[in-house]
């Protein structure tokens, strides 16, 4: 599709380049931010909103936080969140852009799609010190999965900025980050287990049979005790074909001595105590010396 079809763009640039007339700009596009337009009917993703903010800033700023995370390919972001931009001076952003006054070192910047953004590690550093833990960890898990960043990279940035606001909050979050999580509910399930005093489960456990053949990859669990916790999305409960596969898979795991606790959205958000009771019972049955 053409350059003006689905991405935001600077209106003055498009008119000057002869890509659209002033009349068509008003008639066929909507203004997202001052001098930034999007074709009518198109919806901004988190990454699109970040690009729109960068166009508004006209090169005078660095995309940070959630906007940087979006351009780094982080999944599961809220498309309606304001864009985040670090910019010198005291100019406030328009509605939909959050301007911060942070000074970003050149070594903590990089280019993505031609836009200046914070590096993945600096992006994680900013998100972790600004957002509540249960919101930050799923985002950081997804950011690390998308970029290969790990908790050590985030900690290295934290050591360079010991006095910045939120550093204590970040220090508690860093050990909880794991790029192996494949969805926010998986991240929240892991936090639930750790908060209850259980040992941190390994993520994406590969189970093999006695001959070394692949059997399953489990969301999280404890290999020593053959206990796993699986978060099952709606399709696992409503899709007959998926349900049949799950039954067969669980039967094989059971034959190999594994105990699998399945978690649904209802259990996670409304009855988390049942998850913990079932996990502790399974660990005890499998010989783990886990105290309440």
PDB file of C-alpha atoms in Angstrom:
ATOM      1  CA  UNK A   1       0.000   0.000   0.000  1.00  0.00           C
ATOM      2  CA  UNK A   2       1.066   3.586  -0.426  1.00  0.00           C
ATOM      3  CA  UNK A   3       3.027   5.605   2.108  1.00  0.00           C
ATOM      4  CA  UNK A   4      -0.125   7.393   3.299  1.00  0.00           C
ATOM      5  CA  UNK A   5      -2.366   4.355   3.466  1.00  0.00           C
ATOM      6  CA  UNK A   6      -2.125   3.065   7.025  1.00  0.00           C
ATOM      7  CA  UNK A   7       0.682   4.839   8.909  1.00  0.00           C
ATOM      8  CA  UNK A   8       0.628   8.322  10.474  1.00  0.00           C
ATOM      9  CA  UNK A   9       2.566  11.020   8.620  1.00  0.00           C
ATOM     10  CA  UNK A  10       3.382  14.756   8.853  1.00  0.00           C
ATOM     11  CA  UNK A  11       0.727  16.614   6.904  1.00  0.00           C
ATOM     12  CA  UNK A  12       2.914  19.556   5.878  1.00  0.00           C
ATOM     13  CA  UNK A  13       5.541  17.189   4.495  1.00  0.00           C
ATOM     14  CA  UNK A  14       2.975  15.196   2.506  1.00  0.00           C
ATOM     15  CA  UNK A  15       1.484  18.350   0.964  1.00  0.00           C
ATOM     16  CA  UNK A  16       4.924  19.806   0.133  1.00  0.00           C
ATOM     17  CA  UNK A  17       5.963  16.499  -1.452  1.00  0.00           C
ATOM     18  CA  UNK A  18       2.859  16.457  -3.620  1.00  0.00           C
ATOM     19  CA  UNK A  19       1.595  13.226  -2.076  1.00  0.00           C
ATOM     20  CA  UNK A  20      -1.737  14.745  -1.072  1.00  0.00           C
ATOM     21  CA  UNK A  21      -3.550  18.041  -1.618  1.00  0.00           C
ATOM     22  CA  UNK A  22      -4.563  20.309   1.230  1.00  0.00           C
ATOM     23  CA  UNK A  23      -8.195  19.562   0.450  1.00  0.00           C
ATOM     24  CA  UNK A  24      -7.667  15.777   0.470  1.00  0.00           C
ATOM     25  CA  UNK A  25      -5.700  16.047   3.718  1.00  0.00           C
ATOM     26  CA  UNK A  26      -8.730  17.569   5.401  1.00  0.00           C
ATOM     27  CA  UNK A  27     -11.267  15.322   3.694  1.00  0.00           C
ATOM     28  CA  UNK A  28      -9.658  11.874   3.675  1.00  0.00           C
ATOM     29  CA  UNK A  29      -7.512  11.934   6.805  1.00  0.00           C
ATOM     30  CA  UNK A  30      -7.908  12.688  10.504  1.00  0.00           C
ATOM     31  CA  UNK A  31      -5.510  14.740  12.582  1.00  0.00           C
ATOM     32  CA  UNK A  32      -3.887  12.601  15.267  1.00  0.00           C
ATOM     33  CA  UNK A  33      -1.558  15.272  16.678  1.00  0.00           C
ATOM     34  CA  UNK A  34      -0.719  18.754  15.394  1.00  0.00           C
ATOM     35  CA  UNK A  35       0.434  18.309  11.772  1.00  0.00           C
ATOM     36  CA  UNK A  36       0.246  14.510  12.068  1.00  0.00           C
ATOM     37  CA  UNK A  37      -2.466  12.687  10.126  1.00  0.00           C
ATOM     38  CA  UNK A  38      -3.875   9.206   9.608  1.00  0.00           C
ATOM     39  CA  UNK A  39      -6.184   7.947   6.899  1.00  0.00           C
ATOM     40  CA  UNK A  40      -9.819   7.770   8.017  1.00  0.00           C
ATOM     41  CA  UNK A  41     -10.840   4.291   9.107  1.00  0.00           C
ATOM     42  CA  UNK A  42      -7.352   3.280  10.215  1.00  0.00           C
ATOM     43  CA  UNK A  43      -6.707   2.555  13.885  1.00  0.00           C
ATOM     44  CA  UNK A  44      -3.473   3.404  15.639  1.00  0.00           C
ATOM     45  CA  UNK A  45      -1.617   0.551  17.298  1.00  0.00           C
ATOM     46  CA  UNK A  46       0.783   1.260  20.148  1.00  0.00           C
ATOM     47  CA  UNK A  47       3.603   1.310  17.589  1.00  0.00           C
ATOM     48  CA  UNK A  48       1.624   3.595  15.282  1.00  0.00           C
ATOM     49  CA  UNK A  49       0.963   6.014  18.122  1.00  0.00           C
ATOM     50  CA  UNK A  50       4.691   6.032  18.863  1.00  0.00           C
ATOM     51  CA  UNK A  51       5.485   6.878  15.229  1.00  0.00           C
ATOM     52  CA  UNK A  52       2.867   9.641  15.295  1.00  0.00           C
ATOM     53  CA  UNK A  53       4.452  11.139  18.400  1.00  0.00           C
ATOM     54  CA  UNK A  54       7.893  11.058  16.771  1.00  0.00           C
ATOM     55  CA  UNK A  55       6.492  12.870  13.733  1.00  0.00           C
ATOM     56  CA  UNK A  56       4.956  15.517  16.004  1.00  0.00           C
ATOM     57  CA  UNK A  57       8.323  16.043  17.729  1.00  0.00           C
ATOM     58  CA  UNK A  58      10.048  16.470  14.347  1.00  0.00           C
ATOM     59  CA  UNK A  59      13.223  14.792  15.524  1.00  0.00           C
ATOM     60  CA  UNK A  60      13.455  16.765  18.783  1.00  0.00           C
ATOM     61  CA  UNK A  61      13.098  13.935  21.251  1.00  0.00           C
ATOM     62  CA  UNK A  62      13.519  10.250  22.000  1.00  0.00           C
ATOM     63  CA  UNK A  63      10.712   7.733  22.238  1.00  0.00           C
ATOM     64  CA  UNK A  64      10.816   6.152  25.689  1.00  0.00           C
ATOM     65  CA  UNK A  65       8.861   3.768  27.891  1.00  0.00           C
ATOM     66  CA  UNK A  66       5.847   2.106  26.322  1.00  0.00           C
ATOM     67  CA  UNK A  67       6.429   3.828  22.969  1.00  0.00           C
ATOM     68  CA  UNK A  68       9.980   2.558  22.747  1.00  0.00           C
ATOM     69  CA  UNK A  69       8.774  -0.889  23.819  1.00  0.00           C
ATOM     70  CA  UNK A  70       6.201  -0.863  21.015  1.00  0.00           C
ATOM     71  CA  UNK A  71       8.803  -0.070  18.343  1.00  0.00           C
ATOM     72  CA  UNK A  72      11.053  -2.787  19.746  1.00  0.00           C
ATOM     73  CA  UNK A  73       8.274  -5.264  18.958  1.00  0.00           C
ATOM     74  CA  UNK A  74       6.787  -5.787  22.416  1.00  0.00           C
ATOM     75  CA  UNK A  75       3.471  -7.615  22.280  1.00  0.00           C
ATOM     76  CA  UNK A  76       0.352  -7.175  24.412  1.00  0.00           C
ATOM     77  CA  UNK A  77       0.620  -3.380  24.793  1.00  0.00           C
ATOM     78  CA  UNK A  78      -2.501  -1.258  25.219  1.00  0.00           C
ATOM     79  CA  UNK A  79      -3.067   0.615  21.957  1.00  0.00           C
ATOM     80  CA  UNK A  80      -4.889   3.435  23.765  1.00  0.00           C
ATOM     81  CA  UNK A  81      -2.056   4.367  26.118  1.00  0.00           C
ATOM     82  CA  UNK A  82      -0.487   7.819  25.492  1.00  0.00           C
ATOM     83  CA  UNK A  83       2.755   7.885  23.554  1.00  0.00           C
ATOM     84  CA  UNK A  84       5.850   8.612  25.659  1.00  0.00           C
ATOM     85  CA  UNK A  85       8.590  10.957  24.553  1.00  0.00           C
ATOM     86  CA  UNK A  86      11.649  12.414  26.290  1.00  0.00           C
ATOM     87  CA  UNK A  87      12.289  15.947  25.108  1.00  0.00           C
ATOM     88  CA  UNK A  88      14.419  18.806  26.334  1.00  0.00           C
ATOM     89  CA  UNK A  89      12.797  22.069  27.370  1.00  0.00           C
ATOM     90  CA  UNK A  90       9.409  22.699  28.893  1.00  0.00           C
ATOM     91  CA  UNK A  91       7.045  22.209  25.989  1.00  0.00           C
ATOM     92  CA  UNK A  92       4.058  20.075  26.922  1.00  0.00           C
ATOM     93  CA  UNK A  93       2.799  17.467  24.546  1.00  0.00           C
ATOM     94  CA  UNK A  94      -0.673  17.514  23.034  1.00  0.00           C
ATOM     95  CA  UNK A  95      -3.332  15.175  24.342  1.00  0.00           C
ATOM     96  CA  UNK A  96      -2.151  11.620  23.735  1.00  0.00           C
ATOM     97  CA  UNK A  97       1.566  12.335  24.185  1.00  0.00           C
ATOM     98  CA  UNK A  98       3.269  12.230  27.567  1.00  0.00           C
ATOM     99  CA  UNK A  99       6.452  14.306  27.505  1.00  0.00           C
ATOM    100  CA  UNK A 100       9.073  13.532  30.157  1.00  0.00           C
ATOM    101  CA  UNK A 101      12.133  15.615  30.971  1.00  0.00           C
ATOM    102  CA  UNK A 102      14.624  12.764  31.226  1.00  0.00           C
ATOM    103  CA  UNK A 103      18.072  13.299  29.749  1.00  0.00           C
ATOM    104  CA  UNK A 104      18.830  10.176  27.721  1.00  0.00           C
ATOM    105  CA  UNK A 105      22.497   9.405  27.185  1.00  0.00           C
ATOM    106  CA  UNK A 106      23.524   8.717  23.565  1.00  0.00           C
ATOM    107  CA  UNK A 107      24.698   5.228  24.565  1.00  0.00           C
ATOM    108  CA  UNK A 108      21.147   4.479  25.712  1.00  0.00           C
ATOM    109  CA  UNK A 109      19.565   5.458  22.404  1.00  0.00           C
ATOM    110  CA  UNK A 110      19.244   3.594  19.142  1.00  0.00           C
ATOM    111  CA  UNK A 111      17.336   3.898  15.872  1.00  0.00           C
ATOM    112  CA  UNK A 112      14.308   1.793  14.975  1.00  0.00           C
ATOM    113  CA  UNK A 113      12.606   2.393  11.625  1.00  0.00           C
ATOM    114  CA  UNK A 114      14.490   5.688  11.485  1.00  0.00           C
ATOM    115  CA  UNK A 115      13.072   6.901  14.810  1.00  0.00           C
ATOM    116  CA  UNK A 116      15.187   7.632  17.896  1.00  0.00           C
ATOM    117  CA  UNK A 117      14.225   5.341  20.753  1.00  0.00           C
ATOM    118  CA  UNK A 118      15.778   4.178  23.992  1.00  0.00           C
ATOM    119  CA  UNK A 119      17.645   0.875  23.862  1.00  0.00           C
ATOM    120  CA  UNK A 120      15.704  -2.180  25.075  1.00  0.00           C
ATOM    121  CA  UNK A 121      17.548  -2.180  28.413  1.00  0.00           C
ATOM    122  CA  UNK A 122      16.946   1.537  29.032  1.00  0.00           C
ATOM    123  CA  UNK A 123      13.329   1.070  27.943  1.00  0.00           C
ATOM    124  CA  UNK A 124      12.887  -1.690  30.500  1.00  0.00           C
ATOM    125  CA  UNK A 125      14.600   0.458  33.138  1.00  0.00           C
ATOM    126  CA  UNK A 126      12.108   3.286  32.608  1.00  0.00           C
ATOM    127  CA  UNK A 127       9.026   1.048  32.523  1.00  0.00           C
ATOM    128  CA  UNK A 128      10.091  -0.843  35.618  1.00  0.00           C
ATOM    129  CA  UNK A 129      10.602   2.242  37.736  1.00  0.00           C
ATOM    130  CA  UNK A 130       7.424   4.012  36.625  1.00  0.00           C
ATOM    131  CA  UNK A 131       4.720   1.350  36.517  1.00  0.00           C
ATOM    132  CA  UNK A 132       3.263  -0.778  39.335  1.00  0.00           C
ATOM    133  CA  UNK A 133       4.926  -4.167  39.616  1.00  0.00           C
ATOM    134  CA  UNK A 134       2.036  -6.311  38.376  1.00  0.00           C
ATOM    135  CA  UNK A 135       1.685  -4.137  35.302  1.00  0.00           C
ATOM    136  CA  UNK A 136       5.394  -3.719  34.659  1.00  0.00           C
ATOM    137  CA  UNK A 137       6.492  -7.363  34.857  1.00  0.00           C
ATOM    138  CA  UNK A 138       4.288  -8.689  31.997  1.00  0.00           C
ATOM    139  CA  UNK A 139       5.442  -5.818  29.780  1.00  0.00           C
ATOM    140  CA  UNK A 140       9.102  -6.381  30.641  1.00  0.00           C
ATOM    141  CA  UNK A 141       8.719 -10.115  30.043  1.00  0.00           C
ATOM    142  CA  UNK A 142       7.339  -9.370  26.568  1.00  0.00           C
ATOM    143  CA  UNK A 143      10.029  -6.745  25.863  1.00  0.00           C
ATOM    144  CA  UNK A 144      12.785  -9.177  26.824  1.00  0.00           C
ATOM    145  CA  UNK A 145      11.209 -11.888  24.674  1.00  0.00           C
ATOM    146  CA  UNK A 146      11.107  -9.540  21.684  1.00  0.00           C
ATOM    147  CA  UNK A 147      14.638  -8.169  22.030  1.00  0.00           C
ATOM    148  CA  UNK A 148      16.752 -10.737  23.859  1.00  0.00           C
ATOM    149  CA  UNK A 149      17.312  -8.333  26.732  1.00  0.00           C
ATOM    150  CA  UNK A 150      17.603  -9.910  30.173  1.00  0.00           C
ATOM    151  CA  UNK A 151      17.485  -8.846  33.804  1.00  0.00           C
ATOM    152  CA  UNK A 152      21.265  -8.376  33.883  1.00  0.00           C
ATOM    153  CA  UNK A 153      21.048  -5.788  31.097  1.00  0.00           C
ATOM    154  CA  UNK A 154      18.365  -3.889  33.018  1.00  0.00           C
ATOM    155  CA  UNK A 155      20.398  -4.020  36.232  1.00  0.00           C
ATOM    156  CA  UNK A 156      23.410  -2.590  34.403  1.00  0.00           C
ATOM    157  CA  UNK A 157      21.385   0.473  33.398  1.00  0.00           C
ATOM    158  CA  UNK A 158      20.121   0.814  36.988  1.00  0.00           C
ATOM    159  CA  UNK A 159      23.687   0.888  38.286  1.00  0.00           C
ATOM    160  CA  UNK A 160      24.430   3.863  36.034  1.00  0.00           C
ATOM    161  CA  UNK A 161      21.464   5.846  37.409  1.00  0.00           C
ATOM    162  CA  UNK A 162      21.325   5.141  41.159  1.00  0.00           C
ATOM    163  CA  UNK A 163      19.506   8.342  42.093  1.00  0.00           C
ATOM    164  CA  UNK A 164      16.609   8.367  39.659  1.00  0.00           C
ATOM    165  CA  UNK A 165      13.048   8.202  40.881  1.00  0.00           C
ATOM    166  CA  UNK A 166      11.572   4.716  41.167  1.00  0.00           C
ATOM    167  CA  UNK A 167      14.908   2.923  41.447  1.00  0.00           C
ATOM    168  CA  UNK A 168      13.824   0.988  44.558  1.00  0.00           C
ATOM    169  CA  UNK A 169      10.678  -0.227  42.862  1.00  0.00           C
ATOM    170  CA  UNK A 170      12.773  -1.341  39.899  1.00  0.00           C
ATOM    171  CA  UNK A 171      15.198  -3.224  42.155  1.00  0.00           C
ATOM    172  CA  UNK A 172      12.334  -5.398  43.401  1.00  0.00           C
ATOM    173  CA  UNK A 173      11.078  -6.007  39.860  1.00  0.00           C
ATOM    174  CA  UNK A 174      14.330  -6.977  38.116  1.00  0.00           C
ATOM    175  CA  UNK A 175      14.626 -10.462  39.714  1.00  0.00           C
ATOM    176  CA  UNK A 176      11.068 -11.244  38.587  1.00  0.00           C
ATOM    177  CA  UNK A 177      11.601 -10.573  34.888  1.00  0.00           C
ATOM    178  CA  UNK A 178      11.665 -13.593  32.584  1.00  0.00           C
ATOM    179  CA  UNK A 179      11.510 -13.323  28.813  1.00  0.00           C
ATOM    180  CA  UNK A 180      10.318 -16.915  28.561  1.00  0.00           C
ATOM    181  CA  UNK A 181       6.750 -15.994  29.489  1.00  0.00           C
ATOM    182  CA  UNK A 182       4.524 -16.053  26.434  1.00  0.00           C
ATOM    183  CA  UNK A 183       1.583 -13.952  27.648  1.00  0.00           C
ATOM    184  CA  UNK A 184       0.652 -11.515  30.421  1.00  0.00           C
ATOM    185  CA  UNK A 185      -1.490 -14.138  32.226  1.00  0.00           C
ATOM    186  CA  UNK A 186       1.540 -16.433  32.356  1.00  0.00           C
ATOM    187  CA  UNK A 187       3.560 -13.623  33.916  1.00  0.00           C
ATOM    188  CA  UNK A 188       0.839 -12.908  36.476  1.00  0.00           C
ATOM    189  CA  UNK A 189       0.508 -16.604  37.315  1.00  0.00           C
ATOM    190  CA  UNK A 190       4.248 -16.747  37.976  1.00  0.00           C
ATOM    191  CA  UNK A 191       4.010 -13.695  40.261  1.00  0.00           C
ATOM    192  CA  UNK A 192       1.139 -15.314  42.153  1.00  0.00           C
ATOM    193  CA  UNK A 193       3.273 -18.382  42.871  1.00  0.00           C
ATOM    194  CA  UNK A 194       6.333 -16.410  43.927  1.00  0.00           C
ATOM    195  CA  UNK A 195       4.297 -14.068  46.145  1.00  0.00           C
ATOM    196  CA  UNK A 196       2.976 -17.096  48.008  1.00  0.00           C
ATOM    197  CA  UNK A 197       6.505 -18.099  48.946  1.00  0.00           C
ATOM    198  CA  UNK A 198       6.928 -20.899  46.425  1.00  0.00           C
ATOM    199  CA  UNK A 199      10.260 -21.336  44.657  1.00  0.00           C
ATOM    200  CA  UNK A 200      10.360 -19.459  41.367  1.00  0.00           C
ATOM    201  CA  UNK A 201       9.227 -21.920  38.694  1.00  0.00           C
ATOM    202  CA  UNK A 202      11.297 -22.540  35.595  1.00  0.00           C
ATOM    203  CA  UNK A 203       9.712 -21.187  32.424  1.00  0.00           C
ATOM    204  CA  UNK A 204       8.935 -23.152  29.227  1.00  0.00           C
ATOM    205  CA  UNK A 205       9.914 -26.559  30.552  1.00  0.00           C
ATOM    206  CA  UNK A 206      10.593 -29.178  27.887  1.00  0.00           C
ATOM    207  CA  UNK A 207       9.438 -32.672  28.810  1.00  0.00           C
ATOM    208  CA  UNK A 208      10.846 -35.734  27.032  1.00  0.00           C
ATOM    209  CA  UNK A 209       9.967 -39.397  27.267  1.00  0.00           C
ATOM    210  CA  UNK A 210      12.284 -42.210  28.337  1.00  0.00           C
ATOM    211  CA  UNK A 211      13.725 -42.351  24.827  1.00  0.00           C
ATOM    212  CA  UNK A 212      14.457 -38.625  24.631  1.00  0.00           C
ATOM    213  CA  UNK A 213      11.497 -37.892  22.406  1.00  0.00           C
ATOM    214  CA  UNK A 214       9.720 -34.569  22.751  1.00  0.00           C
ATOM    215  CA  UNK A 215       6.472 -34.766  24.700  1.00  0.00           C
ATOM    216  CA  UNK A 216       5.489 -31.233  25.671  1.00  0.00           C
ATOM    217  CA  UNK A 217       6.631 -27.728  26.463  1.00  0.00           C
ATOM    218  CA  UNK A 218       5.029 -26.554  29.693  1.00  0.00           C
ATOM    219  CA  UNK A 219       4.425 -22.936  30.660  1.00  0.00           C
ATOM    220  CA  UNK A 220       6.175 -23.190  34.026  1.00  0.00           C
ATOM    221  CA  UNK A 221       6.973 -25.647  36.762  1.00  0.00           C
ATOM    222  CA  UNK A 222       9.487 -27.554  38.848  1.00  0.00           C
ATOM    223  CA  UNK A 223      11.284 -30.320  36.978  1.00  0.00           C
ATOM    224  CA  UNK A 224      12.735 -31.938  40.106  1.00  0.00           C
ATOM    225  CA  UNK A 225       9.222 -32.648  41.378  1.00  0.00           C
ATOM    226  CA  UNK A 226       7.466 -33.006  38.013  1.00  0.00           C
ATOM    227  CA  UNK A 227       4.878 -30.393  38.821  1.00  0.00           C
ATOM    228  CA  UNK A 228       3.771 -27.923  36.154  1.00  0.00           C
ATOM    229  CA  UNK A 229       1.381 -24.986  35.934  1.00  0.00           C
ATOM    230  CA  UNK A 230      -0.284 -24.249  32.608  1.00  0.00           C
ATOM    231  CA  UNK A 231      -2.268 -21.119  31.800  1.00  0.00           C
ATOM    232  CA  UNK A 232      -4.939 -22.085  29.291  1.00  0.00           C
ATOM    233  CA  UNK A 233      -6.569 -19.385  27.186  1.00  0.00           C
ATOM    234  CA  UNK A 234     -10.200 -19.546  26.128  1.00  0.00           C
ATOM    235  CA  UNK A 235      -9.508 -21.762  23.102  1.00  0.00           C
ATOM    236  CA  UNK A 236      -8.346 -24.563  25.391  1.00  0.00           C
ATOM    237  CA  UNK A 237     -11.796 -24.691  26.948  1.00  0.00           C
ATOM    238  CA  UNK A 238     -14.042 -23.881  23.976  1.00  0.00           C
ATOM    239  CA  UNK A 239     -12.347 -25.412  20.916  1.00  0.00           C
ATOM    240  CA  UNK A 240     -13.229 -29.149  20.694  1.00  0.00           C
ATOM    241  CA  UNK A 241     -10.115 -29.998  18.662  1.00  0.00           C
ATOM    242  CA  UNK A 242      -7.837 -28.177  21.071  1.00  0.00           C
ATOM    243  CA  UNK A 243      -9.589 -29.769  24.027  1.00  0.00           C
ATOM    244  CA  UNK A 244      -9.027 -33.252  22.562  1.00  0.00           C
ATOM    245  CA  UNK A 245      -5.323 -32.497  22.060  1.00  0.00           C
ATOM    246  CA  UNK A 246      -5.079 -31.229  25.648  1.00  0.00           C
ATOM    247  CA  UNK A 247      -6.688 -34.400  27.030  1.00  0.00           C
ATOM    248  CA  UNK A 248      -4.246 -36.615  25.117  1.00  0.00           C
ATOM    249  CA  UNK A 249      -1.286 -34.461  26.139  1.00  0.00           C
ATOM    250  CA  UNK A 250      -2.250 -34.494  29.823  1.00  0.00           C
ATOM    251  CA  UNK A 251      -2.691 -38.270  29.733  1.00  0.00           C
ATOM    252  CA  UNK A 252       0.859 -38.712  28.400  1.00  0.00           C
ATOM    253  CA  UNK A 253       2.283 -36.328  31.001  1.00  0.00           C
ATOM    254  CA  UNK A 254       0.415 -38.168  33.748  1.00  0.00           C
ATOM    255  CA  UNK A 255       1.894 -41.469  32.554  1.00  0.00           C
ATOM    256  CA  UNK A 256       5.348 -39.909  32.910  1.00  0.00           C
ATOM    257  CA  UNK A 257       4.651 -38.897  36.498  1.00  0.00           C
ATOM    258  CA  UNK A 258       3.839 -35.219  35.929  1.00  0.00           C
ATOM    259  CA  UNK A 259       1.147 -33.362  37.845  1.00  0.00           C
ATOM    260  CA  UNK A 260      -0.247 -30.447  35.818  1.00  0.00           C
ATOM    261  CA  UNK A 261      -2.329 -27.668  37.373  1.00  0.00           C
ATOM    262  CA  UNK A 262      -4.378 -25.869  34.750  1.00  0.00           C
ATOM    263  CA  UNK A 263      -5.169 -22.208  35.248  1.00  0.00           C
ATOM    264  CA  UNK A 264      -7.975 -20.247  33.587  1.00  0.00           C
ATOM    265  CA  UNK A 265      -8.675 -16.512  33.566  1.00  0.00           C
ATOM    266  CA  UNK A 266     -11.486 -17.034  36.081  1.00  0.00           C
ATOM    267  CA  UNK A 267      -9.219 -18.886  38.490  1.00  0.00           C
ATOM    268  CA  UNK A 268      -6.391 -16.369  38.133  1.00  0.00           C
ATOM    269  CA  UNK A 269      -8.481 -13.264  38.701  1.00  0.00           C
ATOM    270  CA  UNK A 270     -11.301 -14.507  40.946  1.00  0.00           C
ATOM    271  CA  UNK A 271     -10.043 -17.584  42.806  1.00  0.00           C
ATOM    272  CA  UNK A 272      -6.236 -17.403  43.002  1.00  0.00           C
ATOM    273  CA  UNK A 273      -6.276 -19.255  46.336  1.00  0.00           C
ATOM    274  CA  UNK A 274      -7.512 -22.377  44.534  1.00  0.00           C
ATOM    275  CA  UNK A 275      -4.481 -22.278  42.239  1.00  0.00           C
ATOM    276  CA  UNK A 276      -2.137 -22.019  45.201  1.00  0.00           C
ATOM    277  CA  UNK A 277      -3.898 -24.808  47.100  1.00  0.00           C
ATOM    278  CA  UNK A 278      -3.671 -27.122  44.089  1.00  0.00           C
ATOM    279  CA  UNK A 279      -0.040 -26.309  43.395  1.00  0.00           C
ATOM    280  CA  UNK A 280       0.991 -26.863  47.003  1.00  0.00           C
ATOM    281  CA  UNK A 281      -0.946 -30.129  47.174  1.00  0.00           C
ATOM    282  CA  UNK A 282       0.731 -31.374  43.992  1.00  0.00           C
ATOM    283  CA  UNK A 283       4.202 -30.403  45.208  1.00  0.00           C
ATOM    284  CA  UNK A 284       3.600 -32.160  48.527  1.00  0.00           C
ATOM    285  CA  UNK A 285       2.337 -35.271  46.747  1.00  0.00           C
ATOM    286  CA  UNK A 286       5.464 -35.271  44.574  1.00  0.00           C
ATOM    287  CA  UNK A 287       7.763 -35.108  47.578  1.00  0.00           C
ATOM    288  CA  UNK A 288       8.652 -31.420  47.714  1.00  0.00           C
ATOM    289  CA  UNK A 289       9.403 -30.038  51.182  1.00  0.00           C
ATOM    290  CA  UNK A 290       7.507 -26.774  50.709  1.00  0.00           C
ATOM    291  CA  UNK A 291       6.277 -24.978  53.804  1.00  0.00           C
ATOM    292  CA  UNK A 292       3.313 -22.601  53.913  1.00  0.00           C
TER     293      UNK A 292
END
